[in-house]
Coordinates of C-alpha atoms and ligand atoms in Angstrom, one line a residue:
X223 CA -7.3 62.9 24.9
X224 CA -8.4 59.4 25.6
X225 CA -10.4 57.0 23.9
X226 CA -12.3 53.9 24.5
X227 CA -12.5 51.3 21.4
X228 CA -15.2 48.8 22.2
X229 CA -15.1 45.5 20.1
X230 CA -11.5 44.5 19.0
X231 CA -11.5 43.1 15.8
X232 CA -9.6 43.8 12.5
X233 CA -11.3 47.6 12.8
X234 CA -11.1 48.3 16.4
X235 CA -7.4 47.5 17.0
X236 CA -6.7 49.3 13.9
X237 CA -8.5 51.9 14.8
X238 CA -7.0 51.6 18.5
X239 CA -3.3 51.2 17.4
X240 CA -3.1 54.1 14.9
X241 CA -4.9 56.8 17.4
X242 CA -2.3 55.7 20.4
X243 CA 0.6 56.0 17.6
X244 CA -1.2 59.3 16.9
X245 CA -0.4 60.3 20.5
X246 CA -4.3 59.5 21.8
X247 CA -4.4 57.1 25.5
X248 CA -6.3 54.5 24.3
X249 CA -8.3 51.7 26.0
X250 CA -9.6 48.7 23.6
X251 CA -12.5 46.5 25.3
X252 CA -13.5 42.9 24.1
X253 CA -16.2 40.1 25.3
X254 CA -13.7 37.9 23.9
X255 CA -10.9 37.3 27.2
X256 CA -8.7 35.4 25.2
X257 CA -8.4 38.0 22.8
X258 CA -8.1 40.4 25.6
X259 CA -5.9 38.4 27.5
X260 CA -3.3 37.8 24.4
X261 CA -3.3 41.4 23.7
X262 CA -2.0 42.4 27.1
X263 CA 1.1 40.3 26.2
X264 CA 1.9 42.1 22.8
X265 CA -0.2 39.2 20.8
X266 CA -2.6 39.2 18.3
X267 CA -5.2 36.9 17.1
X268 CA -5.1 37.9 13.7
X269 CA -2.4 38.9 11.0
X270 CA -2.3 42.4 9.7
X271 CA 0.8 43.9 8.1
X272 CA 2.4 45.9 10.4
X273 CA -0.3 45.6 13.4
X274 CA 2.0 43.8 15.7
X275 CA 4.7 46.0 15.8
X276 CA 2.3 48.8 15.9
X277 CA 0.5 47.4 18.9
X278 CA 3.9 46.3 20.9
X279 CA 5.3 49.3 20.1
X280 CA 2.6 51.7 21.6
X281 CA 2.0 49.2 24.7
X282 CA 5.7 49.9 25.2
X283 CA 4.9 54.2 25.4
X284 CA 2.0 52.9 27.6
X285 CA -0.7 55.0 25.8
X286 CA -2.5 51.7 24.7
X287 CA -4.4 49.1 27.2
X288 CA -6.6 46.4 26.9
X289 CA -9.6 44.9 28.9
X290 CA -12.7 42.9 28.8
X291 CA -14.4 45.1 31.1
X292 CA -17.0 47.3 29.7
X293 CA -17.4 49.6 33.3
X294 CA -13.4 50.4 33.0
X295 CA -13.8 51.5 28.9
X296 CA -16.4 53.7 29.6
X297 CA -14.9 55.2 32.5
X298 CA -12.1 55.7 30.8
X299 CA -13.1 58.5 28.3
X300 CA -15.6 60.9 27.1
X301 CA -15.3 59.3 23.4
X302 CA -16.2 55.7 23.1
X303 CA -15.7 53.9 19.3
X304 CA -18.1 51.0 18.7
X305 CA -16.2 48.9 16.1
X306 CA -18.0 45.5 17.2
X307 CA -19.9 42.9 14.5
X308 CA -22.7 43.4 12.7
X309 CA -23.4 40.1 10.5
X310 CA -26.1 39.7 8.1
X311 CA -28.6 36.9 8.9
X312 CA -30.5 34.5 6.4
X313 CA -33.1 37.4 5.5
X314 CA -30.8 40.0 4.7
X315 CA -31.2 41.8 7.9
X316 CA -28.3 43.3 10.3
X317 CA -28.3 41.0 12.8
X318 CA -27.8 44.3 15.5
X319 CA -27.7 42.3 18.7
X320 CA -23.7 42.8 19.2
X321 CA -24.0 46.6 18.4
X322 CA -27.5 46.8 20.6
X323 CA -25.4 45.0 23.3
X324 CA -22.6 47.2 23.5
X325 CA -25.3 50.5 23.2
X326 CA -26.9 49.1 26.3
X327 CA -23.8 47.9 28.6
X328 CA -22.9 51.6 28.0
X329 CA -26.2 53.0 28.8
X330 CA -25.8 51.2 32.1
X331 CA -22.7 52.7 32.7
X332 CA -22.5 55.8 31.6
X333 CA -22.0 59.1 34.3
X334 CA -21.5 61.9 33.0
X335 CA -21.0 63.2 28.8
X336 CA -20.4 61.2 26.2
X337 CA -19.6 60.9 22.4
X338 CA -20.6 57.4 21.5
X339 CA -19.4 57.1 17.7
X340 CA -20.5 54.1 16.0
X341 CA -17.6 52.5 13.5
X342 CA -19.2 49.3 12.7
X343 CA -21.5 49.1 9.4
X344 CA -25.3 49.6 10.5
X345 CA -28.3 49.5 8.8
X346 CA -29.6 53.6 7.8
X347 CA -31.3 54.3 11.0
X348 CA -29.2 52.2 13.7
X349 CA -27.8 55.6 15.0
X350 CA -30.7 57.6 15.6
X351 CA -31.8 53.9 17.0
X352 CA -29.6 53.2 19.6
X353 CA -29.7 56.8 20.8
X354 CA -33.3 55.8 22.2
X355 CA -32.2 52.9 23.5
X356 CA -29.5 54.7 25.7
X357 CA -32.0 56.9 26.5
X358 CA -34.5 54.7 27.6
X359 CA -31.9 52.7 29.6
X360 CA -31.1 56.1 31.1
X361 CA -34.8 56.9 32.5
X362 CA -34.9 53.7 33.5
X363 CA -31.9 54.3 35.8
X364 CA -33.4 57.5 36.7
X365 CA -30.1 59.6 35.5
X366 CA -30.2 62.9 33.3
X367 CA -27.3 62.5 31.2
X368 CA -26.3 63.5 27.6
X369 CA -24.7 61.8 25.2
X370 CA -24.3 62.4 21.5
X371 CA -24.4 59.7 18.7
X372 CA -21.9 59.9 15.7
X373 CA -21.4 58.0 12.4
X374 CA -18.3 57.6 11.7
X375 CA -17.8 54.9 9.2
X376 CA -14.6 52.7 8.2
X377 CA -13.8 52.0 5.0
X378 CA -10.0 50.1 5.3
X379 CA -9.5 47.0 3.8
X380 CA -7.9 43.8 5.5
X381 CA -4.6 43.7 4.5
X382 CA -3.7 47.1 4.0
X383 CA -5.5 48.5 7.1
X384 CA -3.3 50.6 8.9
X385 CA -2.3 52.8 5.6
X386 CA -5.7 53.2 5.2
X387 CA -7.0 54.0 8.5
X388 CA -4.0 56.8 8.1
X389 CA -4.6 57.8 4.9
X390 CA -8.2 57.4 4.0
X391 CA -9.4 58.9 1.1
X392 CA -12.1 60.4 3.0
X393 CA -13.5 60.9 6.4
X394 CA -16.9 60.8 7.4
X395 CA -18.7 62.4 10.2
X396 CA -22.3 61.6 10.4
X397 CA -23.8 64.4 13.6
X398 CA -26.5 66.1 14.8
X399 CA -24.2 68.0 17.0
X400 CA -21.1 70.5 17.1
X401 CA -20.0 70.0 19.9
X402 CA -19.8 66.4 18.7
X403 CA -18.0 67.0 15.5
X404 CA -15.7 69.3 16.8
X405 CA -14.5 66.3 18.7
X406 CA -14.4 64.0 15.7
X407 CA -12.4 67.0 13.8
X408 CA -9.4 66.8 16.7
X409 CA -9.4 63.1 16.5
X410 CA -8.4 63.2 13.2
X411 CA -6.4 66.4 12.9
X412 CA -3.4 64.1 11.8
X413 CA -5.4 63.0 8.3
X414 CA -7.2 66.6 8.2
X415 CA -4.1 68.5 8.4
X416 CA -2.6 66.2 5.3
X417 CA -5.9 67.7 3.2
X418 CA -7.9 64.7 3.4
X419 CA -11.5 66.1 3.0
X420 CA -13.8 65.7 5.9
X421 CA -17.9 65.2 4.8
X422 CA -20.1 66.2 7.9
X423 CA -23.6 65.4 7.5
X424 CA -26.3 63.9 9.3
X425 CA -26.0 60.1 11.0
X426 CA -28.4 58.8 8.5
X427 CA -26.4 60.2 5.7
X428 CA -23.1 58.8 7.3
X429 CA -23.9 55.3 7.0
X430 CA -25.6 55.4 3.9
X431 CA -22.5 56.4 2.6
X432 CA -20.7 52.9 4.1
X433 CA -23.5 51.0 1.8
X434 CA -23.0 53.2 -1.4
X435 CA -19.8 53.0 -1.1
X436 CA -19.4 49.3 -0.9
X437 CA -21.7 48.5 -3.1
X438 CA -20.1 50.6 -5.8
X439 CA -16.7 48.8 -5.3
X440 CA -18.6 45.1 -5.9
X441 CA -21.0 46.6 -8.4
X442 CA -17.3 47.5 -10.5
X443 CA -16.3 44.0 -9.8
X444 CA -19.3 42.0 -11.0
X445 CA -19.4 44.5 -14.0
X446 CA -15.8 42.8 -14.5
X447 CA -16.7 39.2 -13.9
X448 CA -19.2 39.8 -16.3
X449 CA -17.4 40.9 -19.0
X450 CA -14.6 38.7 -18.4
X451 CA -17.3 35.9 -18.7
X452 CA -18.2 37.5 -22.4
X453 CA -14.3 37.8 -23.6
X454 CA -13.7 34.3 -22.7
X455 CA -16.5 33.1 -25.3
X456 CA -15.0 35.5 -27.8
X457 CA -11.3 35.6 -28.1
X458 CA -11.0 39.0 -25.7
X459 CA -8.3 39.8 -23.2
X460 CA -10.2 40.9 -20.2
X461 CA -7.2 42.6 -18.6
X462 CA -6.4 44.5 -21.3
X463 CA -10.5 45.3 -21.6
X464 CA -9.8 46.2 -18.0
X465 CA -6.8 48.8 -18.9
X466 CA -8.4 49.9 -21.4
X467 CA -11.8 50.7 -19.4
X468 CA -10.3 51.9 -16.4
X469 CA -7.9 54.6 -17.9
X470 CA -11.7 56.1 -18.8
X471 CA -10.9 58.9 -15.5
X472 CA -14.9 58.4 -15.0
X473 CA -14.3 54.7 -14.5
X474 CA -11.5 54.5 -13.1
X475 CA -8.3 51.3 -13.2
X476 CA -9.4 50.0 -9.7
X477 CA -11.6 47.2 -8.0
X478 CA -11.3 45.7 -12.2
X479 CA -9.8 42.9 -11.1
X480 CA -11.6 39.5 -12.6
X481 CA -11.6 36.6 -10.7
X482 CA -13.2 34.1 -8.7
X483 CA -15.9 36.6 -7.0
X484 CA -15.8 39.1 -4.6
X485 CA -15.6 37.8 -1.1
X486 CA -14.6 38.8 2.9
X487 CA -16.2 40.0 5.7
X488 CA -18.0 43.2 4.5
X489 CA -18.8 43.3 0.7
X490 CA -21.2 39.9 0.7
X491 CA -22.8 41.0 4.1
X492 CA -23.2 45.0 3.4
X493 CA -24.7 44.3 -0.1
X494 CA -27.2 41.7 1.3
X495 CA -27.9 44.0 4.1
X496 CA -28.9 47.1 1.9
X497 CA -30.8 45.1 -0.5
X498 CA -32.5 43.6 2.6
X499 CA -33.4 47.7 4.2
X500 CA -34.3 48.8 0.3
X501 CA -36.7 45.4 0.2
X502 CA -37.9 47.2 4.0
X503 CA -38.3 50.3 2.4
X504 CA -41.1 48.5 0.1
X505 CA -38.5 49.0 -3.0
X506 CA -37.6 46.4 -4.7
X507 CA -33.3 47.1 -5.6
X508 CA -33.0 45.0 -8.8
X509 CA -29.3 46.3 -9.7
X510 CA -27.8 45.7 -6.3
X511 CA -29.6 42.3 -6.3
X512 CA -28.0 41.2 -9.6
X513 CA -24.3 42.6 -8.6
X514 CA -25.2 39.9 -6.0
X515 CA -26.4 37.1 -8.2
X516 CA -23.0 37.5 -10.6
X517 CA -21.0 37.3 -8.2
X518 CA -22.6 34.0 -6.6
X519 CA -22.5 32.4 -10.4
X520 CA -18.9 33.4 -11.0
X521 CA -18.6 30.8 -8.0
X522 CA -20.0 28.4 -10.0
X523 CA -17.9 29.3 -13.4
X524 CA -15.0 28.5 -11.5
X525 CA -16.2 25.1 -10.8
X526 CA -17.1 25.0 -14.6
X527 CA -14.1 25.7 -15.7
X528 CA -12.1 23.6 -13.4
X529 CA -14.3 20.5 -14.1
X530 CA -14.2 21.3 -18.2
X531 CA -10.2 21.8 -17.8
X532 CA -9.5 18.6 -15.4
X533 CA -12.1 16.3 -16.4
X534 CA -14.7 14.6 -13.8
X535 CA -13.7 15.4 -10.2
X536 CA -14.1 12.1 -8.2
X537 CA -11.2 10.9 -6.6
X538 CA -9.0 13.5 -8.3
X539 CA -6.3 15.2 -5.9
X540 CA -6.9 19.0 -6.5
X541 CA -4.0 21.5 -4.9
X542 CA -5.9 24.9 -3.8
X543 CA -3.3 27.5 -3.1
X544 CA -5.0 30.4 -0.9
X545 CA -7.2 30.1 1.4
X546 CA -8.1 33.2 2.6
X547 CA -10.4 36.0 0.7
X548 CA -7.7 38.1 -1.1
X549 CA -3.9 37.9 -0.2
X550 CA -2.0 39.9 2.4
X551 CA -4.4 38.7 5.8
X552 CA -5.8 35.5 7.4
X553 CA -9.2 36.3 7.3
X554 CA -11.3 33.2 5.6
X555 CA -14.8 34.8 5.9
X556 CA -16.5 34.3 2.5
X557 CA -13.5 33.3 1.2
X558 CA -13.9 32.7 -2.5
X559 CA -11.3 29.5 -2.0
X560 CA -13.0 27.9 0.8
X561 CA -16.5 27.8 -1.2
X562 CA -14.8 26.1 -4.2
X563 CA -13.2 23.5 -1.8
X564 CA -16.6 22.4 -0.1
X565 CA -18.2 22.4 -4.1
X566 CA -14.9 20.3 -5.0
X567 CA -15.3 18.4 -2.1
X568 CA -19.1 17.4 -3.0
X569 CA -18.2 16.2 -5.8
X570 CA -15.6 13.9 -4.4
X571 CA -12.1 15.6 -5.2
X572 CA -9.6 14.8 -2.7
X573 CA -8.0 18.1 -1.8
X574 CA -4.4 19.4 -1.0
X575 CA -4.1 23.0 0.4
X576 CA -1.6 25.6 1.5
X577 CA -1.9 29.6 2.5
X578 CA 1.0 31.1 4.0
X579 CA -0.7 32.8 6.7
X580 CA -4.9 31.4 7.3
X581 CA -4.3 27.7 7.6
X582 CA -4.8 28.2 11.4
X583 CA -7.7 30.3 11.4
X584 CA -9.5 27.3 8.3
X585 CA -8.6 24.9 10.9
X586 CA -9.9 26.4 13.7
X587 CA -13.2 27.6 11.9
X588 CA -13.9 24.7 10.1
X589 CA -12.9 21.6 12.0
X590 CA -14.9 18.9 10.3
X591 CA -13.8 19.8 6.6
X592 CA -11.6 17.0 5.1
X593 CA -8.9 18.7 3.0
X594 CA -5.1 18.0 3.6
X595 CA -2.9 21.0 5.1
X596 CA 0.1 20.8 3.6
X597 CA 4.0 22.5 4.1
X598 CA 4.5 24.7 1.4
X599 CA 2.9 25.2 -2.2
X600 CA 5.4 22.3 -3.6
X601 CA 4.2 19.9 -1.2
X602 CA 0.4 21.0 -1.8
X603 CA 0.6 20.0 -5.6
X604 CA 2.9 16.6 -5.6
X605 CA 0.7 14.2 -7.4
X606 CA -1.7 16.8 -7.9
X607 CA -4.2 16.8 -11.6
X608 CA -5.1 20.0 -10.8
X609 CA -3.8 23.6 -9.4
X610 CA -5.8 25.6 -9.0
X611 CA -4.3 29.5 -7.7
X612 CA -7.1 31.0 -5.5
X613 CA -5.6 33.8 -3.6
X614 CA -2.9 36.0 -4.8
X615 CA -0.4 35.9 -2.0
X616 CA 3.0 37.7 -3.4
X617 CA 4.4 33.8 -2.2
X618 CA 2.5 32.4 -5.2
X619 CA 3.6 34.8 -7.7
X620 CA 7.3 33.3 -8.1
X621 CA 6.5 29.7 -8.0
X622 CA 8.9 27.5 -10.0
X623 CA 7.2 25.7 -12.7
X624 CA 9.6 23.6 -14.2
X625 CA 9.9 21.6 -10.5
X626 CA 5.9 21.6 -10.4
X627 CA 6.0 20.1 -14.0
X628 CA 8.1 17.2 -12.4
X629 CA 5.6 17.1 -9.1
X630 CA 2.7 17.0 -10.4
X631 CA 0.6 14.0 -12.0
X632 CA -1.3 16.0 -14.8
X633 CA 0.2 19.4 -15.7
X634 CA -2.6 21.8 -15.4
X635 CA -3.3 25.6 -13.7
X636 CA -6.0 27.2 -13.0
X637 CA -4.6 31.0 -12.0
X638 CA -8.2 32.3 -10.7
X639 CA -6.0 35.5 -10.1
X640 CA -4.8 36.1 -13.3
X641 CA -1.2 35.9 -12.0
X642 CA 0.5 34.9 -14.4
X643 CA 1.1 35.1 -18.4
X644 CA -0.3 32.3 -19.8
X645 CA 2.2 31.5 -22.7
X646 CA 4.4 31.3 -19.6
X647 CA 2.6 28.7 -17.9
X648 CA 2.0 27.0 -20.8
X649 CA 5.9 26.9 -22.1
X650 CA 5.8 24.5 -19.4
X651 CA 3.4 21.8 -20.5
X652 CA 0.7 23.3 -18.3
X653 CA -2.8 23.5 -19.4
X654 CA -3.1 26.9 -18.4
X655 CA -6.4 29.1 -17.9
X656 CA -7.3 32.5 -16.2
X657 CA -10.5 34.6 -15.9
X658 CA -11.4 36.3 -18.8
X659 CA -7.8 35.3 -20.5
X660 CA -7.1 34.5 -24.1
Ligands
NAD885 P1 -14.5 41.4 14.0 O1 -15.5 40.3 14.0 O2 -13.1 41.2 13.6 O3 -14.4 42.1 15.5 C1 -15.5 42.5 16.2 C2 -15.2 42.3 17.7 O4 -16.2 42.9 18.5 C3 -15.0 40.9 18.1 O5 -13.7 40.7 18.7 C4 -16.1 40.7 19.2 O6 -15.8 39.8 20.2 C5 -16.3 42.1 19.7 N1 -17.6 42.3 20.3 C6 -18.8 42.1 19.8 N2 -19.8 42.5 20.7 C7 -19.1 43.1 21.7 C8 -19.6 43.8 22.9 N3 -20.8 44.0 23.1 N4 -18.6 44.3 23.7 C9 -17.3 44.1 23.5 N5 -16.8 43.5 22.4 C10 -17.7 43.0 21.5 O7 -15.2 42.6 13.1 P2 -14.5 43.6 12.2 O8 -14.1 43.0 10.9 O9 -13.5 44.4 12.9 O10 -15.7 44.6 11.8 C11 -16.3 45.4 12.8 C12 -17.3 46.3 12.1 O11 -16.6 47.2 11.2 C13 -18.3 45.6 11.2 O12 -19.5 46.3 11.3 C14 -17.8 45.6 9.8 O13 -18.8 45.6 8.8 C15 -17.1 47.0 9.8 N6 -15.9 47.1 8.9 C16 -15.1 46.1 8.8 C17 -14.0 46.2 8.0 C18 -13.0 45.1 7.8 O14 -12.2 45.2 6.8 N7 -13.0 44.0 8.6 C19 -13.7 47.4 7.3 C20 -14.7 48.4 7.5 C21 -15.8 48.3 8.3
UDX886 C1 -13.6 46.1 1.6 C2 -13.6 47.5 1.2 O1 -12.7 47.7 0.1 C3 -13.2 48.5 2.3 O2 -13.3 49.8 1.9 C4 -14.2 48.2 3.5 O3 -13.9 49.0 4.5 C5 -14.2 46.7 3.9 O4 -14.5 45.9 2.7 P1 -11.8 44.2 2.1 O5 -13.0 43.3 2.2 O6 -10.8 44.2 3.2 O7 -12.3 45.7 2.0 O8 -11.0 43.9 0.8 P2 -11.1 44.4 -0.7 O9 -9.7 44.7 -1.2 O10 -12.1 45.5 -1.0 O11 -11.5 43.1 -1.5 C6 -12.8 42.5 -1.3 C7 -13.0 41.3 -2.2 O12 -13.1 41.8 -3.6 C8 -11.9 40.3 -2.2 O13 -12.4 39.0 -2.3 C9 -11.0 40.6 -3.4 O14 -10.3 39.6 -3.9 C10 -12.1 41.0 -4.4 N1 -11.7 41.9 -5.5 C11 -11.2 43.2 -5.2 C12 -11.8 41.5 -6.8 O15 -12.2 40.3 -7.1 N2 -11.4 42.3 -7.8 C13 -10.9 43.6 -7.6 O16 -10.6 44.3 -8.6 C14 -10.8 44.0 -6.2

């Protein structure tokens, strides 16, 4: 069978990759040429474990192509993924012009049956949407052609993608029609025939599921932040409140991690955009609005806490070590790291960074901010009065701290990833703290 991916991204050349190495022909399509262009050689403009050998490897069998051309992709197949950007603008609305775009270039190109299957997170109501607007695009050009609309949401995580795109917990096929979801069943008869249980349900009930789903996952972790907050101000462990929680089979030991606030390209947005269609929906969301305000103070706590453990912040040289949201990928959107460097930075610390893999993409996305790249985490904190550990690369959880006792200028660590154990921190002179630590 082939299948065209339009919009690649970290989802759509996931997506792409693992159907080829299922055996599928597969065509990706981007706006972006660069991207495009780069792909065609075997390289990528973003790091996921195992994508680039995935991706060379099924460009090698030929069953995997690239182009910026929309006409080609939707020639190409009878099954076309949208996996393209949906963003979240200042009102907490989907800002759908990148998945209207790609509805419409298809509309206009479309000839003959098609199963356009939307990947990307959408407002409730965006499928049923951008069927009418196909269809309209399709009177206008005076054709009779049918298409069907599916919901198909993704729900891997940057950094571990291609495990879960192949082993997902759950699929979810959001139809109107059989023919449709028969379609979406032999796309993924590799997960099926493992057991994985397929939902099938309506569109709207498809990408509900995304925001539920999402939601949940922050909702556990600002429900941790929180109580990590409360154990600090009375002698608790908050890991071990964690363990102790989570082995509760209705809670449940994941997404219990305290720390610096949620952060990346789909919990902030998908929250905000739910609570933005429940405000449309004249209902007023008052929990999902306050998993959101925690997890924008716990921002603030961290400055807190570093100002309270390093003293005033002007002119103090500050190591951050992580840039990106969480470890294992390069992606710095709504990185937890970069907002604590521009608050450091307001208040006049001179900052030292390094990330193993997202100094590139910081750079490149934020050319005008005045922090110092450095080497490697020993270069980052010489001189420094304060480290502060803000993304949990494995890199980071070896470090050698009797040679950063003799680097630094002031010995103290701030391990906003509860890393370590902090009477081994502290057997080293450090001033050590955590979130939620004892
Ligand atoms: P991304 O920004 O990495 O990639 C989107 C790509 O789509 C870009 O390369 C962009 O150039 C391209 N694009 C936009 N409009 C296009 C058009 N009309 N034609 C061709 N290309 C177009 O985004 P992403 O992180 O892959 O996310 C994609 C969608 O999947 C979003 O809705 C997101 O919420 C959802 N999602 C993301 C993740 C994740 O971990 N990143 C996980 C699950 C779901
Ligand atoms: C998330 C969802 O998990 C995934 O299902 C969806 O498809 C896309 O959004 P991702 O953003 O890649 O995936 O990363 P995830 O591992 O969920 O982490 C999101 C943020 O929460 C990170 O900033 C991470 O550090 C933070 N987090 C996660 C915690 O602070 N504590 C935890 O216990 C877990």
């Amino acid at each position: 069978m082939n299948i065209s991916i339009i919009g690649t991204g970290y989802v759509g050349l996931v997506t792409g990759a693992c159907l080829a190495s299922q055996g599928f022909n597969v065509m990706c399509c981007d706006m972006d040429t660069d991207k495009i262009e780069k792909l065609k050689n075997g390289l990528l403009s973003i790091y996921e474990p195992g994508l680039s050998e995935l991706v060379n490897n099924c460009l090698q069998r030929d069953n995997l192509s690239f182009t910026s051309s929309i006409a080609e992709t939707v020639a190409y197949s009878d099954v076309l993924f949208i996996t393209v950007n949906t963003p979240v603008l200042e009102d907490n609305t989907c800002d759908s012009k990148y998945i209207d775009a790609a509805a419409d270039e298809i509309a206009s190109q479309i000839d003959s049956y098609k199963v356009i299957v939307n990947k990307s997170t959408v407002p409730v109501g965006t499928g049923r949407r951008i069927g009418t607007l196909i269809s309209r695009v399709l009177a206008e050009r005076g054709v009779k052609i049918t298409f069907d609309i599916v919901s198909n949401p993704e729900f891997l995580r940057e950094g571990s993608a291609i495990n879960d795109f192949l082993n997902p917990d759950r699929i979810i096929v959001g139809a109107n029609s059989t023919s449709a979801r028969q379609i979406l069943r032999k796309i993924y008869s590799f997960q099926l025939e493992k057991g994985i249980p397929l939902i099938e349900s309506n569109i709207e009930t498809a990408e509900m599921i995304k925001y539920a789903s999402n939601t949940f996952l922050a909702a556990k972790i600002s429900f941790i932040n929180e109580i990590s907050n409360i154990c600090e101000l009375c002698s608790a462990d908050a890991l071990t409140v964690a363990r102790g929680t989570g082995l509760d089979k209705r809670i449940g030991a994941e997404f219990l991690e305290p720390g610096p606030g949620f952060g990346g390209s789909c919990f902030p947005k998908d929250i905000k955009t739910l609570s933005g269609l429940a405000a449309a929906l004249s209902y007023d969301p008052i929990f999902i609005n306050s998993v959101i305000e925690v997890n924008r103070r716990q921002k603030n706590r961290m400055i807190q806490k570093i100002e309270s453990a390093a003293g005033p912040l002007d002119n103090k040289t500050i190591t951050v070590l992580g840039l990106s949201f969480k470890a294992d990928t390069d992606d710095v959107r709504e990185s937890p790291s970069e907002a604590i460097i521009r608050e450091l930075l307001e208040k006049k610390a001179i900052i030292k960074v390094y990330d193993p893999k997202a100094m590139e993409v910081m750079k490149k996305q934020n050319p005008g901010l005045r922090i110092m790249y450095c080497d490697n985490a020993y270069d980052a904190c010489l001189d420094s009065e304060c480290i502060i550990l803000a993304t949990g690369w494995n890199e980071f959880k070896k470090l050698d701290f009797k040679k950063l006792a003799k680097l630094v200028k002031k010995p103290v660590f701030m391990d906003l990833r509860n890393i370590y154990d902090p009477l081994l921190v502290r057997s080293y002179g450090f001033y050590y703290e955590g979130v939620g630590r004892i």
